[in-house]
Short mmCIF file of C-alpha atoms and ligand atoms in Angstrom, two decimals:
data_model
loop_
_atom_site.label_atom_id
_atom_site.label_comp_id
_atom_site.label_asym_id
_atom_site.label_seq_id
_atom_site.Cartn_x
_atom_site.Cartn_y
_atom_site.Cartn_z
CA MET A 1 0.18 0.07 0.33
CA ALA A 2 1.28 3.68 -0.58
CA ARG A 3 2.02 6.45 1.39
CA VAL A 4 -0.28 9.73 0.56
CA LEU A 5 0.04 13.13 1.62
CA THR A 6 -3.74 14.94 1.43
CA ILE A 7 -3.50 18.78 1.76
CA THR A 8 -6.84 20.62 2.83
CA LEU A 9 -5.84 24.25 2.80
CA ASN A 10 -9.50 25.08 4.14
CA PRO A 11 -11.17 22.47 5.65
CA ALA A 12 -14.92 22.00 7.08
CA LEU A 13 -16.84 20.99 9.43
CA ASP A 14 -19.68 20.04 7.52
CA LEU A 15 -23.15 20.20 9.03
CA SER A 16 -25.67 18.13 7.14
CA ILE A 17 -29.21 19.06 7.56
CA GLY A 18 -31.91 16.76 6.07
CA LEU A 19 -35.02 18.40 5.16
CA GLY A 20 -38.53 17.57 3.29
CA ARG A 21 -38.65 20.31 1.19
CA LEU A 22 -36.53 23.62 1.77
CA ALA A 23 -38.99 26.57 2.76
CA PRO A 24 -36.48 29.70 1.78
CA GLY A 25 -37.70 32.99 4.18
CA GLU A 26 -39.54 30.76 6.58
CA VAL A 27 -38.53 28.48 9.85
CA ASN A 28 -37.80 24.77 8.68
CA ARG A 29 -37.59 21.66 10.77
CA ALA A 30 -34.98 19.52 10.27
CA SER A 31 -35.41 15.68 10.55
CA ALA A 32 -32.08 14.77 10.97
CA CYS A 33 -28.64 17.21 11.64
CA ARG A 34 -24.93 15.91 11.64
CA THR A 35 -21.80 17.17 11.95
CA THR A 36 -18.62 15.57 10.27
CA ALA A 37 -15.13 16.89 10.11
CA ALA A 38 -14.43 17.25 6.56
CA GLY A 39 -13.13 19.22 3.44
CA LYS A 40 -12.00 17.76 0.27
CA GLY A 41 -8.81 16.54 0.96
CA ASN A 42 -9.70 15.37 4.44
CA ASN A 43 -12.54 13.32 2.68
CA VAL A 44 -10.23 11.84 0.25
CA ALA A 45 -7.62 10.76 3.33
CA ARG A 46 -10.21 8.91 4.92
CA VAL A 47 -11.36 6.93 2.27
CA LEU A 48 -7.58 6.14 1.27
CA ALA A 49 -6.96 5.24 5.08
CA ALA A 50 -10.41 3.01 4.87
CA HIS A 51 -8.79 0.98 2.19
CA GLY A 52 -5.15 0.38 3.74
CA HIS A 53 -2.92 3.44 2.47
CA GLU A 54 -0.72 5.75 4.85
CA VAL A 55 -2.38 8.33 4.70
CA LEU A 56 -0.88 11.92 6.43
CA VAL A 57 -3.32 14.78 6.15
CA THR A 58 -2.17 18.83 6.68
CA GLY A 59 -3.22 22.28 5.43
CA PHE A 60 -4.59 24.94 7.85
CA LEU A 61 -6.76 24.06 10.98
CA GLY A 62 -8.53 26.14 13.00
CA ALA A 63 -7.16 26.26 17.06
CA GLY A 64 -10.47 27.03 18.36
CA ASN A 65 -12.28 23.98 17.15
CA ALA A 66 -9.26 21.45 16.20
CA ALA A 67 -10.48 18.94 18.67
CA VAL A 68 -13.07 17.50 16.87
CA PHE A 69 -10.38 16.86 13.67
CA GLU A 70 -8.23 15.39 16.31
CA ALA A 71 -10.70 13.11 17.21
CA ALA A 72 -11.87 12.05 13.69
CA PHE A 73 -8.25 11.92 12.25
CA ALA A 74 -7.56 9.54 15.20
CA GLU A 75 -10.77 7.42 14.15
CA TRP A 76 -9.91 7.09 10.58
CA GLY A 77 -6.16 6.46 11.33
CA VAL A 78 -4.64 9.15 9.79
CA THR A 79 -1.54 11.01 10.81
CA ASP A 80 -2.29 14.70 11.24
CA ARG A 81 0.40 16.93 10.53
CA PHE A 82 -2.03 20.45 10.07
CA VAL A 83 -0.52 23.79 11.13
CA ARG A 84 -2.70 25.19 13.78
CA VAL A 85 -4.04 28.73 13.30
CA ALA A 86 -6.04 31.25 15.02
CA GLY A 87 -9.64 31.51 15.13
CA GLU A 88 -12.01 28.08 14.05
CA THR A 89 -12.31 25.98 11.30
CA ARG A 90 -15.57 27.04 9.37
CA THR A 91 -19.12 25.24 9.29
CA ASN A 92 -20.28 24.36 5.68
CA VAL A 93 -23.95 23.85 5.52
CA LYS A 94 -25.15 21.20 3.88
CA LEU A 95 -29.10 21.02 3.57
CA ALA A 96 -30.33 18.06 1.95
CA GLU A 97 -34.01 17.79 0.65
CA ALA A 98 -36.35 14.46 0.43
CA ASP A 99 -35.98 15.14 -3.17
CA SER A 100 -32.44 14.74 -3.37
CA ARG A 101 -31.84 18.41 -3.90
CA VAL A 102 -28.79 19.18 -2.41
CA THR A 103 -27.84 23.03 -0.99
CA ASP A 104 -24.31 23.92 0.16
CA ILE A 105 -23.85 26.98 2.17
CA ASN A 106 -19.73 26.61 2.33
CA ALA A 107 -18.17 29.60 4.75
CA PRO A 108 -14.87 31.43 3.62
CA GLY A 109 -12.59 29.96 6.48
CA ALA A 110 -10.17 30.81 9.04
CA THR A 111 -7.66 33.65 7.67
CA VAL A 112 -4.23 32.67 7.42
CA ASP A 113 -1.42 35.11 7.26
CA ASP A 114 2.47 34.83 6.10
CA ALA A 115 3.63 33.44 9.46
CA ASP A 116 1.02 30.54 8.90
CA VAL A 117 2.61 29.66 5.50
CA SER A 118 5.68 29.54 6.67
CA ARG A 119 4.68 26.97 9.37
CA LEU A 120 3.16 25.11 6.55
CA ALA A 121 6.36 25.16 4.12
CA ASP A 122 8.08 24.00 7.10
CA GLU A 123 5.79 21.25 7.68
CA LEU A 124 5.77 20.24 3.90
CA ALA A 125 9.90 20.37 3.65
CA ALA A 126 9.70 17.40 6.63
CA ILE A 127 7.51 15.40 5.10
CA ALA A 128 9.19 15.73 1.72
CA SER A 129 12.13 14.64 3.15
CA ALA A 130 10.59 10.75 3.30
CA PRO A 131 8.68 11.65 0.18
CA PRO A 132 5.31 10.01 -0.13
CA ASP A 133 4.17 8.37 -3.12
CA ALA A 134 1.79 11.22 -3.96
CA VAL A 135 0.10 14.56 -2.91
CA LEU A 136 -3.17 15.35 -3.56
CA MET A 137 -4.25 18.84 -3.01
CA ALA A 138 -7.95 19.79 -2.60
CA GLY A 139 -10.58 22.29 -1.98
CA SER A 140 -10.86 26.27 -1.85
CA TRP A 141 -8.16 28.35 -0.38
CA PRO A 142 -8.65 30.35 3.20
CA PRO A 143 -8.98 33.71 2.88
CA GLY A 144 -5.20 35.51 3.12
CA LEU A 145 -3.72 32.73 1.18
CA THR A 146 -2.41 33.94 -2.42
CA ALA A 147 -0.78 32.11 -5.08
CA PRO A 148 2.76 33.35 -4.46
CA MET A 149 2.37 32.34 -0.68
CA LEU A 150 1.28 28.86 -1.76
CA GLU A 151 3.53 28.14 -4.42
CA ARG A 152 6.25 28.99 -1.74
CA ALA A 153 4.65 26.42 0.60
CA LEU A 154 4.72 23.74 -2.04
CA ALA A 155 8.40 24.31 -3.13
CA PRO A 156 9.87 21.46 -1.27
CA LEU A 157 7.34 19.01 -2.73
CA ARG A 158 8.05 20.25 -6.46
CA GLU A 159 11.71 19.93 -5.60
CA ALA A 160 11.11 16.20 -4.24
CA GLY A 161 8.79 15.23 -7.47
CA ILE A 162 6.26 14.13 -5.93
CA PRO A 163 3.53 13.43 -7.86
CA LEU A 164 0.67 15.80 -7.54
CA TRP A 165 -2.97 15.16 -7.43
CA LEU A 166 -5.34 18.15 -7.78
CA ASP A 167 -9.03 18.58 -7.13
CA ALA A 168 -9.88 22.47 -7.30
CA SER A 169 -12.04 25.44 -9.16
CA GLY A 170 -11.20 29.11 -10.05
CA ALA A 171 -8.17 30.52 -8.95
CA ALA A 172 -7.29 27.59 -6.81
CA LEU A 173 -7.43 25.46 -10.28
CA GLU A 174 -5.36 28.00 -12.50
CA THR A 175 -2.66 27.84 -9.71
CA GLY A 176 -2.51 24.16 -9.69
CA LEU A 177 -2.08 23.75 -13.46
CA ALA A 178 1.11 25.39 -13.07
CA LEU A 179 2.29 22.48 -11.00
CA ALA A 180 1.53 19.99 -13.87
CA PRO A 181 -0.63 17.97 -11.49
CA VAL A 182 -0.62 14.22 -12.70
CA LEU A 183 -4.48 14.35 -12.38
CA ILE A 184 -7.03 17.24 -11.95
CA LYS A 185 -11.30 16.17 -11.59
CA PRO A 186 -12.91 19.32 -12.54
CA ASN A 187 -16.50 18.73 -13.00
CA GLU A 188 -18.89 20.15 -15.99
CA ALA A 189 -19.02 23.92 -15.01
CA GLU A 190 -15.14 23.92 -13.39
CA LEU A 191 -14.11 22.50 -16.73
CA ALA A 192 -15.87 25.51 -18.42
CA ALA A 193 -14.53 28.39 -16.39
CA CYS A 194 -11.32 26.68 -16.87
CA VAL A 195 -10.98 26.75 -20.72
CA GLY A 196 -13.50 30.13 -20.36
CA ARG A 197 -16.50 28.61 -22.82
CA SER A 198 -19.56 26.95 -22.67
CA LEU A 199 -19.16 22.96 -22.85
CA GLY A 200 -22.43 20.70 -24.36
CA CYS A 201 -21.62 17.41 -25.56
CA ASP A 202 -19.13 14.62 -24.70
CA ALA A 203 -17.06 15.57 -27.44
CA ASP A 204 -16.63 19.36 -26.15
CA LEU A 205 -15.48 18.25 -22.76
CA LEU A 206 -12.89 15.72 -23.80
CA ALA A 207 -12.02 18.65 -26.20
CA ALA A 208 -11.60 21.03 -23.17
CA GLY A 209 -9.80 18.15 -21.24
CA ARG A 210 -7.47 18.29 -24.02
CA GLU A 211 -6.95 21.63 -23.65
CA LEU A 212 -5.89 21.21 -20.14
CA GLN A 213 -3.44 18.38 -21.01
CA GLY A 214 -1.85 20.80 -23.35
CA ARG A 215 -1.21 23.00 -20.51
CA GLY A 216 0.79 20.23 -18.41
CA VAL A 217 -1.66 17.85 -16.98
CA ALA A 218 -1.02 14.71 -17.40
CA GLU A 219 -4.85 13.08 -16.68
CA VAL A 220 -8.22 14.83 -16.48
CA ALA A 221 -11.25 12.89 -14.87
CA ILE A 222 -14.51 15.04 -15.96
CA SER A 223 -17.07 13.96 -13.09
CA ARG A 224 -20.23 14.40 -14.40
CA GLY A 225 -22.92 13.65 -11.59
CA ALA A 226 -25.47 10.94 -12.46
CA ASP A 227 -24.06 10.83 -16.08
CA GLY A 228 -20.96 9.41 -14.99
CA VAL A 229 -17.37 10.15 -15.61
CA LEU A 230 -15.32 10.83 -18.43
CA TRP A 231 -11.56 10.28 -18.27
CA LEU A 232 -8.51 11.32 -20.32
CA ALA A 233 -6.00 8.82 -18.64
CA GLY A 234 -3.06 9.49 -20.72
CA SER A 235 -3.91 9.90 -24.12
CA ALA A 236 -6.73 7.10 -24.24
CA GLY A 237 -10.21 7.89 -23.17
CA LEU A 238 -12.91 5.84 -20.88
CA ALA A 239 -16.18 6.76 -19.92
CA ALA A 240 -18.04 5.42 -17.13
CA ARG A 241 -21.91 4.99 -16.60
CA ALA A 242 -22.87 5.12 -12.73
CA PRO A 243 -25.65 2.74 -11.78
CA GLU A 244 -28.89 4.32 -10.29
CA VAL A 245 -28.65 4.64 -7.03
CA PRO A 246 -31.47 6.03 -3.80
CA VAL A 247 -29.49 9.58 -3.12
CA GLU A 248 -29.02 10.44 0.25
CA SER A 249 -26.79 13.21 -0.01
CA THR A 250 -24.02 13.99 -3.20
CA VAL A 251 -21.93 16.20 -0.80
CA CYS A 252 -19.08 13.49 -0.96
CA ALA A 253 -19.70 11.75 -4.08
CA GLY A 254 -16.75 14.08 -6.06
CA ASP A 255 -14.25 13.50 -3.33
CA THR A 256 -15.06 9.85 -2.91
CA LEU A 257 -14.47 9.42 -6.84
CA VAL A 258 -10.77 10.91 -6.42
CA ALA A 259 -9.88 8.83 -4.11
CA GLY A 260 -11.32 5.78 -5.83
CA LEU A 261 -8.64 7.02 -8.68
CA MET A 262 -6.02 7.39 -6.70
CA HIS A 263 -6.47 3.90 -5.01
CA GLY A 264 -6.37 1.98 -8.33
CA ARG A 265 -3.57 4.35 -9.16
CA LEU A 266 -1.26 3.32 -6.42
CA SER A 267 -2.48 -0.11 -6.33
CA GLY A 268 -1.24 -1.01 -10.21
CA TRP A 269 -4.90 -1.68 -11.23
CA THR A 270 -5.73 -1.40 -14.79
CA ASP A 271 -7.43 2.31 -16.26
CA ALA A 272 -10.40 -0.03 -16.48
CA ARG A 273 -10.37 -1.30 -12.94
CA THR A 274 -9.63 1.56 -11.83
CA LEU A 275 -12.45 3.92 -13.16
CA ALA A 276 -15.02 1.28 -12.29
CA PHE A 277 -14.23 1.00 -8.62
CA ALA A 278 -14.03 4.79 -8.25
CA VAL A 279 -17.47 5.45 -9.95
CA ALA A 280 -19.18 2.07 -7.96
CA LEU A 281 -17.36 3.86 -4.69
CA SER A 282 -18.84 7.27 -5.52
CA ALA A 283 -22.23 5.85 -6.07
CA ASP A 284 -21.98 4.45 -2.75
CA ALA A 285 -21.05 8.01 -1.68
CA VAL A 286 -24.48 9.59 -2.40
CA THR A 287 -26.86 6.88 -0.74
CA ARG A 288 -25.22 8.11 2.58
CA ILE A 289 -24.24 11.29 4.34
CA GLY A 290 -20.38 10.89 4.15
CA VAL A 291 -17.99 9.42 1.82
CA GLY A 292 -18.38 5.83 0.02
CA ARG A 293 -17.25 2.49 1.36
CA SER A 294 -16.26 -0.64 -0.42
CA ASP A 295 -16.67 -2.87 2.36
CA THR A 296 -20.38 -3.11 2.36
CA PRO A 297 -22.84 -6.28 1.14
CA ALA A 298 -23.80 -3.95 -1.55
CA PHE A 299 -20.75 -2.67 -3.26
CA GLU A 300 -20.20 -5.91 -5.33
CA SER A 301 -23.54 -5.22 -7.15
CA LEU A 302 -23.06 -1.51 -7.45
CA LEU A 303 -19.53 -2.51 -9.30
CA ARG A 304 -20.96 -5.17 -11.59
CA ALA A 305 -23.65 -1.95 -12.45
CA VAL A 306 -21.26 -0.22 -13.66
CA THR A 307 -20.49 0.32 -17.35
CA VAL A 308 -16.93 1.24 -18.73
CA TYR A 309 -16.10 1.53 -22.36
CA PRO A 310 -13.48 3.44 -24.57
CA VAL A 311 -14.38 6.79 -26.10
CA ALA A 312 -12.32 8.41 -29.15
CA VAL A 313 -10.38 11.40 -28.22
CA GLU A 314 -8.38 13.41 -30.73
CA ALA A 315 -4.80 12.52 -30.89
CA ALA A 316 -3.03 16.07 -30.93
CA VAL A 317 -3.13 17.96 -27.79
CA GLU A 318 -3.58 21.66 -28.74
O1 LIG B 1 -13.33 24.00 -0.05
P1 LIG B 1 -14.71 24.13 -0.98
O2 LIG B 1 -14.49 24.11 -2.40
O3 LIG B 1 -15.31 25.22 -0.23
O4 LIG B 1 -15.52 22.62 -0.51
C1 LIG B 1 -15.25 22.17 0.83
C2 LIG B 1 -16.82 20.89 0.83
O5 LIG B 1 -16.22 19.99 -0.20
C3 LIG B 1 -16.79 18.79 0.43
O6 LIG B 1 -15.29 18.31 0.94
C4 LIG B 1 -17.01 18.16 -0.73
O7 LIG B 1 -16.48 18.06 -1.97
C5 LIG B 1 -17.06 19.17 1.90
O8 LIG B 1 -16.77 17.93 2.90
C6 LIG B 1 -16.89 20.57 1.89
O9 LIG B 1 -17.85 21.07 2.97
#
């Protein structure tokens, strides 16, 4: 099994609220509420640790409510290398309605400054001295963080040549592209924003993915919710159709997909096996609040229900 570092610059406590139907502007009564230690990199870390990998987690954690995360990291079996910063880690609200619609309200997060980033740089330099097999950086940036500050902090990982996986959008994705990640996982909207045009059919999406490969990304996995995944795995293209499942919450589906792809890659599986596993795991994630699991009796039938097939991609990268 592999040694993996996940970087969550702006982690979150996810407050998941189950509702029949959201009535904006009115008093709503929840049917269920649950708070989970989360954030994109942490969600991936949790899945990877559950699949036997040695996982280190880092980023910035508000000192004010760090105990909730510390308990979660111990439960997941991951090593806590987070830099503590002043204030509290944000709470993100996830409103899950009975008809499967989810409304996310993501808070800005605890502000970081130059000294915090220097401490993260020191932590990353220490980690890079015994390099992990892969690094995943995922999610938004906290207030106060700028691209030059982040580039400085990531320098030790870059110099050690550790493969970087990236799941980000907006400025975080743009900045990350300069680091030549081995894989990015935009959804359709994030991909469209990144290439600066609207995208419709599969061919449009694949062409946009090719364009990002031309900017130095080795692989692009385009997540399309219930429509499955398009994966530019190097010069080949694969598509996967997801099985239909009862939806409890879609919040962690994307993070689970990334974790599944990493697990397959780090285990030396074929592309097709890797994609089928990741899509089945992601389908499992939407049936529950939180990340997907492969250790349940239902998982084998989910896996069997995933269809993976090749798709044609343009030979030349623009
Ligand atoms: O960093 P962002 O983009 O605000 O996203 C954070 C949110 O994404 C998730 O990781 C789900 O993808 C949630 O756990 C978390 O609340």
